PDB file of C-alpha atoms in Angstrom:
ATOM      1  CA  MET A   1      14.545   3.319  12.652  1.00 52.00           C
ATOM      2  CA  ARG A   2      12.445   1.344   9.881  1.00 73.00           C
ATOM      3  CA  ASN A   3      14.124   0.606   6.565  1.00 84.00           C
ATOM      4  CA  LEU A   4      11.790   1.385   3.617  1.00 89.00           C
ATOM      5  CA  GLU A   5      11.991  -0.247   0.384  1.00 92.00           C
ATOM      6  CA  LEU A   6      10.947   2.229  -2.399  1.00 94.00           C
ATOM      7  CA  LEU A   7       8.757   1.025  -5.159  1.00 97.00           C
ATOM      8  CA  GLU A   8       8.678   3.123  -8.193  1.00 96.00           C
ATOM      9  CA  ARG A   9       7.193   1.089 -11.043  1.00 96.00           C
ATOM     10  CA  ALA A  10       3.455   0.568 -11.502  1.00 97.00           C
ATOM     11  CA  ILE A  11       2.299  -1.631 -14.181  1.00 97.00           C
ATOM     12  CA  LEU A  12      -1.529  -2.311 -14.755  1.00 97.00           C
ATOM     13  CA  ASP A  13      -2.494  -5.836 -16.419  1.00 97.00           C
ATOM     14  CA  GLU A  14      -5.660  -4.889 -18.289  1.00 95.00           C
ATOM     15  CA  SER A  15      -6.402  -8.596 -18.731  1.00 96.00           C
ATOM     16  CA  THR A  16      -6.531  -9.661 -15.004  1.00 96.00           C
ATOM     17  CA  GLY A  17      -7.063  -6.085 -13.556  1.00 96.00           C
ATOM     18  CA  VAL A  18      -4.041  -6.675 -11.358  1.00 98.00           C
ATOM     19  CA  MET A  19      -1.791  -3.394 -10.467  1.00 98.00           C
ATOM     20  CA  THR A  20       1.860  -4.345  -9.669  1.00 97.00           C
ATOM     21  CA  PHE A  21       4.313  -1.914  -7.912  1.00 97.00           C
ATOM     22  CA  SER A  22       8.004  -2.988  -7.873  1.00 96.00           C
ATOM     23  CA  SER A  23      11.426  -1.540  -7.667  1.00 93.00           C
ATOM     24  CA  SER A  24      13.115  -0.089 -10.812  1.00 85.00           C
ATOM     25  CA  HIS A  25      16.029  -2.483 -10.009  1.00 80.00           C
ATOM     26  CA  GLU A  26      15.391  -6.036 -10.952  1.00 75.00           C
ATOM     27  CA  ALA A  27      16.521  -8.442  -8.371  1.00 78.00           C
ATOM     28  CA  ALA A  28      15.780 -11.926  -7.136  1.00 76.00           C
ATOM     29  CA  GLY A  29      13.638 -11.916  -4.118  1.00 80.00           C
ATOM     30  CA  ALA A  30      12.892  -8.010  -4.468  1.00 90.00           C
ATOM     31  CA  PRO A  31       9.456  -6.590  -2.860  1.00 94.00           C
ATOM     32  CA  VAL A  32       6.295  -6.581  -5.016  1.00 96.00           C
ATOM     33  CA  VAL A  33       2.838  -5.285  -4.123  1.00 97.00           C
ATOM     34  CA  ALA A  34      -0.023  -6.429  -6.339  1.00 98.00           C
ATOM     35  CA  MET A  35      -3.596  -5.309  -5.976  1.00 98.00           C
ATOM     36  CA  ARG A  36      -6.882  -6.256  -7.770  1.00 97.00           C
ATOM     37  CA  ARG A  37     -10.585  -5.073  -7.102  1.00 96.00           C
ATOM     38  CA  GLU A  38     -12.725  -7.988  -5.957  1.00 96.00           C
ATOM     39  CA  GLY A  39     -16.099  -6.447  -5.389  1.00 95.00           C
ATOM     40  CA  GLY A  40     -16.139  -4.363  -2.323  1.00 95.00           C
ATOM     41  CA  TYR A  41     -12.508  -5.287  -1.346  1.00 97.00           C
ATOM     42  CA  ILE A  42      -9.094  -4.777  -2.641  1.00 97.00           C
ATOM     43  CA  ALA A  43      -6.983  -8.005  -2.749  1.00 97.00           C
ATOM     44  CA  LEU A  44      -3.573  -7.059  -1.840  1.00 97.00           C
ATOM     45  CA  SER A  45      -0.466  -9.087  -1.741  1.00 97.00           C
ATOM     46  CA  ALA A  46       2.851  -7.869  -0.528  1.00 97.00           C
ATOM     47  CA  SER A  47       5.554 -10.175  -1.184  1.00 95.00           C
ATOM     48  CA  TYR A  48       9.475 -10.179  -0.639  1.00 92.00           C
ATOM     49  CA  GLY A  49      11.060 -13.071  -2.032  1.00 90.00           C
ATOM     50  CA  PRO A  50       9.019 -16.175  -0.728  1.00 92.00           C
ATOM     51  CA  PHE A  51       7.237 -14.334   2.232  1.00 94.00           C
ATOM     52  CA  GLU A  52       3.732 -12.879   1.451  1.00 95.00           C
ATOM     53  CA  ILE A  53       1.476 -10.911   3.369  1.00 96.00           C
ATOM     54  CA  ALA A  54      -1.976 -11.002   2.010  1.00 96.00           C
ATOM     55  CA  LEU A  55      -4.740  -8.679   2.860  1.00 97.00           C
ATOM     56  CA  ARG A  56      -8.552  -7.807   1.831  1.00 96.00           C
ATOM     57  CA  PRO A  57      -9.294  -4.036   2.931  1.00 96.00           C
ATOM     58  CA  ARG A  58     -12.490  -2.605   2.091  1.00 96.00           C
ATOM     59  CA  PHE A  59     -12.321  -0.824  -1.049  1.00 95.00           C
ATOM     60  CA  GLN A  60     -14.285   2.137   0.195  1.00 95.00           C
ATOM     61  CA  GLU A  61     -12.381   2.457   3.305  1.00 96.00           C
ATOM     62  CA  LEU A  62      -9.017   2.485   1.540  1.00 96.00           C
ATOM     63  CA  SER A  63     -10.109   4.952  -1.323  1.00 95.00           C
ATOM     64  CA  ARG A  64     -11.684   7.321   1.646  1.00 95.00           C
ATOM     65  CA  VAL A  65      -8.599   7.065   3.759  1.00 96.00           C
ATOM     66  CA  LEU A  66      -5.996   7.512   0.709  1.00 96.00           C
ATOM     67  CA  ALA A  67      -8.043  10.616  -0.236  1.00 95.00           C
ATOM     68  CA  ARG A  68      -7.992  12.418   3.253  1.00 94.00           C
ATOM     69  CA  LEU A  69      -4.288  11.779   3.627  1.00 94.00           C
ATOM     70  CA  GLN A  70      -2.376  14.900   4.579  1.00 93.00           C
ATOM     71  CA  PRO A  71       1.544  14.870   3.916  1.00 93.00           C
ATOM     72  CA  VAL A  72       3.236  14.906   7.150  1.00 88.00           C
ATOM     73  CA  GLU A  73       7.051  15.239   7.756  1.00 87.00           C
ATOM     74  CA  GLY A  74       8.650  12.754  10.035  1.00 81.00           C
ATOM     75  CA  LEU A  75       5.694  10.368  10.624  1.00 75.00           C
ATOM     76  CA  HIS A  76       6.016   7.165   8.523  1.00 82.00           C
ATOM     77  CA  THR A  77       2.158   6.360   8.849  1.00 88.00           C
ATOM     78  CA  THR A  78      -0.690   8.078   9.930  1.00 91.00           C
ATOM     79  CA  ARG A  79      -3.785   6.029   9.117  1.00 93.00           C
ATOM     80  CA  GLN A  80      -4.716   2.263   9.051  1.00 95.00           C
ATOM     81  CA  VAL A  81      -7.101   0.364   7.028  1.00 96.00           C
ATOM     82  CA  GLY A  82      -8.455  -2.909   8.138  1.00 94.00           C
ATOM     83  CA  THR A  83      -8.648  -4.624  11.607  1.00 91.00           C
ATOM     84  CA  GLY A  84      -6.537  -4.608  14.671  1.00 89.00           C
ATOM     85  CA  GLN A  85      -4.999  -7.998  13.715  1.00 92.00           C
ATOM     86  CA  ALA A  86      -4.488  -7.318   9.839  1.00 94.00           C
ATOM     87  CA  PHE A  87      -4.055  -3.836   8.442  1.00 96.00           C
ATOM     88  CA  LEU A  88      -2.552  -1.675   5.930  1.00 97.00           C
ATOM     89  CA  ALA A  89      -0.877   1.303   7.547  1.00 95.00           C
ATOM     90  CA  VAL A  90      -0.546   4.320   5.245  1.00 96.00           C
ATOM     91  CA  GLY A  91       1.186   7.776   5.241  1.00 95.00           C
ATOM     92  CA  LEU A  92       2.007  10.425   2.793  1.00 95.00           C
ATOM     93  CA  ARG A  93       5.227  12.472   2.657  1.00 94.00           C
ATOM     94  CA  PRO A  94       5.495  15.909   1.491  1.00 94.00           C
ATOM     95  CA  ASP A  95       7.472  14.969  -1.541  1.00 94.00           C
ATOM     96  CA  GLY A  96       4.520  12.634  -2.612  1.00 94.00           C
ATOM     97  CA  VAL A  97       5.751   9.250  -1.577  1.00 95.00           C
ATOM     98  CA  LEU A  98       3.150   6.948  -0.053  1.00 96.00           C
ATOM     99  CA  MET A  99       4.191   4.812   2.809  1.00 95.00           C
ATOM    100  CA  LEU A 100       2.771   1.457   2.886  1.00 96.00           C
ATOM    101  CA  ARG A 101       2.980  -1.088   5.847  1.00 95.00           C
ATOM    102  CA  PRO A 102       1.017  -4.272   5.424  1.00 96.00           C
ATOM    103  CA  THR A 103       1.057  -5.816   8.808  1.00 95.00           C
ATOM    104  CA  ILE A 104      -0.285  -8.999  10.717  1.00 94.00           C
ATOM    105  CA  VAL A 105      -0.260  -8.671  14.541  1.00 93.00           C
ATOM    106  CA  ALA A 106       0.170 -11.953  16.368  1.00 86.00           C
ATOM    107  CA  ASP A 107      -0.860 -10.596  19.666  1.00 81.00           C
ATOM    108  CA  ALA A 108       0.242  -7.820  22.061  1.00 78.00           C
ATOM    109  CA  THR A 109       3.994  -9.253  22.031  1.00 84.00           C
ATOM    110  CA  GLY A 110       4.561  -8.875  18.185  1.00 90.00           C
ATOM    111  CA  HIS A 111       3.621  -8.480  14.543  1.00 91.00           C
ATOM    112  CA  VAL A 112       5.041  -8.910  11.002  1.00 92.00           C
ATOM    113  CA  GLY A 113       5.074  -6.335   8.235  1.00 93.00           C
ATOM    114  CA  PHE A 114       6.657  -4.721   5.392  1.00 94.00           C
ATOM    115  CA  ASN A 115       8.022  -1.371   5.279  1.00 94.00           C
ATOM    116  CA  LEU A 116       7.318  -0.344   1.672  1.00 96.00           C
ATOM    117  CA  ALA A 117       6.817   3.073  -0.175  1.00 95.00           C
ATOM    118  CA  LEU A 118       5.285   4.064  -3.353  1.00 97.00           C
ATOM    119  CA  GLY A 119       7.243   6.695  -5.466  1.00 96.00           C
ATOM    120  CA  ASP A 120       5.338   9.729  -6.303  1.00 96.00           C
ATOM    121  CA  GLU A 121       4.690   8.531  -9.825  1.00 96.00           C
ATOM    122  CA  ALA A 122       3.748   5.144  -8.422  1.00 97.00           C
ATOM    123  CA  ARG A 123       1.268   6.667  -6.051  1.00 97.00           C
ATOM    124  CA  LYS A 124      -0.281   8.749  -8.863  1.00 96.00           C
ATOM    125  CA  ALA A 125      -0.744   5.575 -10.830  1.00 97.00           C
ATOM    126  CA  LEU A 126      -2.475   4.082  -7.617  1.00 97.00           C
ATOM    127  CA  TYR A 127      -4.639   6.827  -7.331  1.00 96.00           C
ATOM    128  CA  THR A 128      -5.971   7.026 -10.808  1.00 96.00           C
ATOM    129  CA  TRP A 129      -6.419   3.229 -10.881  1.00 96.00           C
ATOM    130  CA  LEU A 130      -8.684   2.954  -7.529  1.00 93.00           C
ATOM    131  CA  PRO A 131      -9.785   5.836  -8.225  1.00 92.00           C
ATOM    132  CA  VAL A 132      -9.066   8.264  -5.094  1.00 90.00           C
ATOM    133  CA  SER A 133     -10.642  11.495  -5.282  1.00 78.00           C
ATOM    134  CA  ALA A 134     -11.388  14.249  -2.705  1.00 62.00           C
ATOM    135  CA  ASP A 135     -15.057  13.160  -2.437  1.00 54.00           C
ATOM    136  CA  ALA A 136     -14.403   9.577  -1.287  1.00 45.00           C
TER     137      ALA A 136
END
């Protein structure tokens, strides 16, 4: 079973264009996801203490996948954005929580990833910021 860390806060730094998602409880080493649009890509940094996974999925692909997500009970992630070696797996629960699994695959024997979830309000902030629409 995967242990998920819920990120409920979304903060946009207007001066840098960085959207940051974090937990509502302040703790050293707590997980943080930061995103910034860089041309046709989204620079994504998921960190947990000193450990970080950085990805650059295509903006259009991420926006399209998020727009087409359907809530699924029981499954953690239903879609992936990226390549077979580095990807962001995403899924939507019926309660509006967005599952995020930034993952780096070593080879067929293993991978490293974070099991994160954006609370409904944080997900809505992400969808507004990107923006995500049904037309994507």
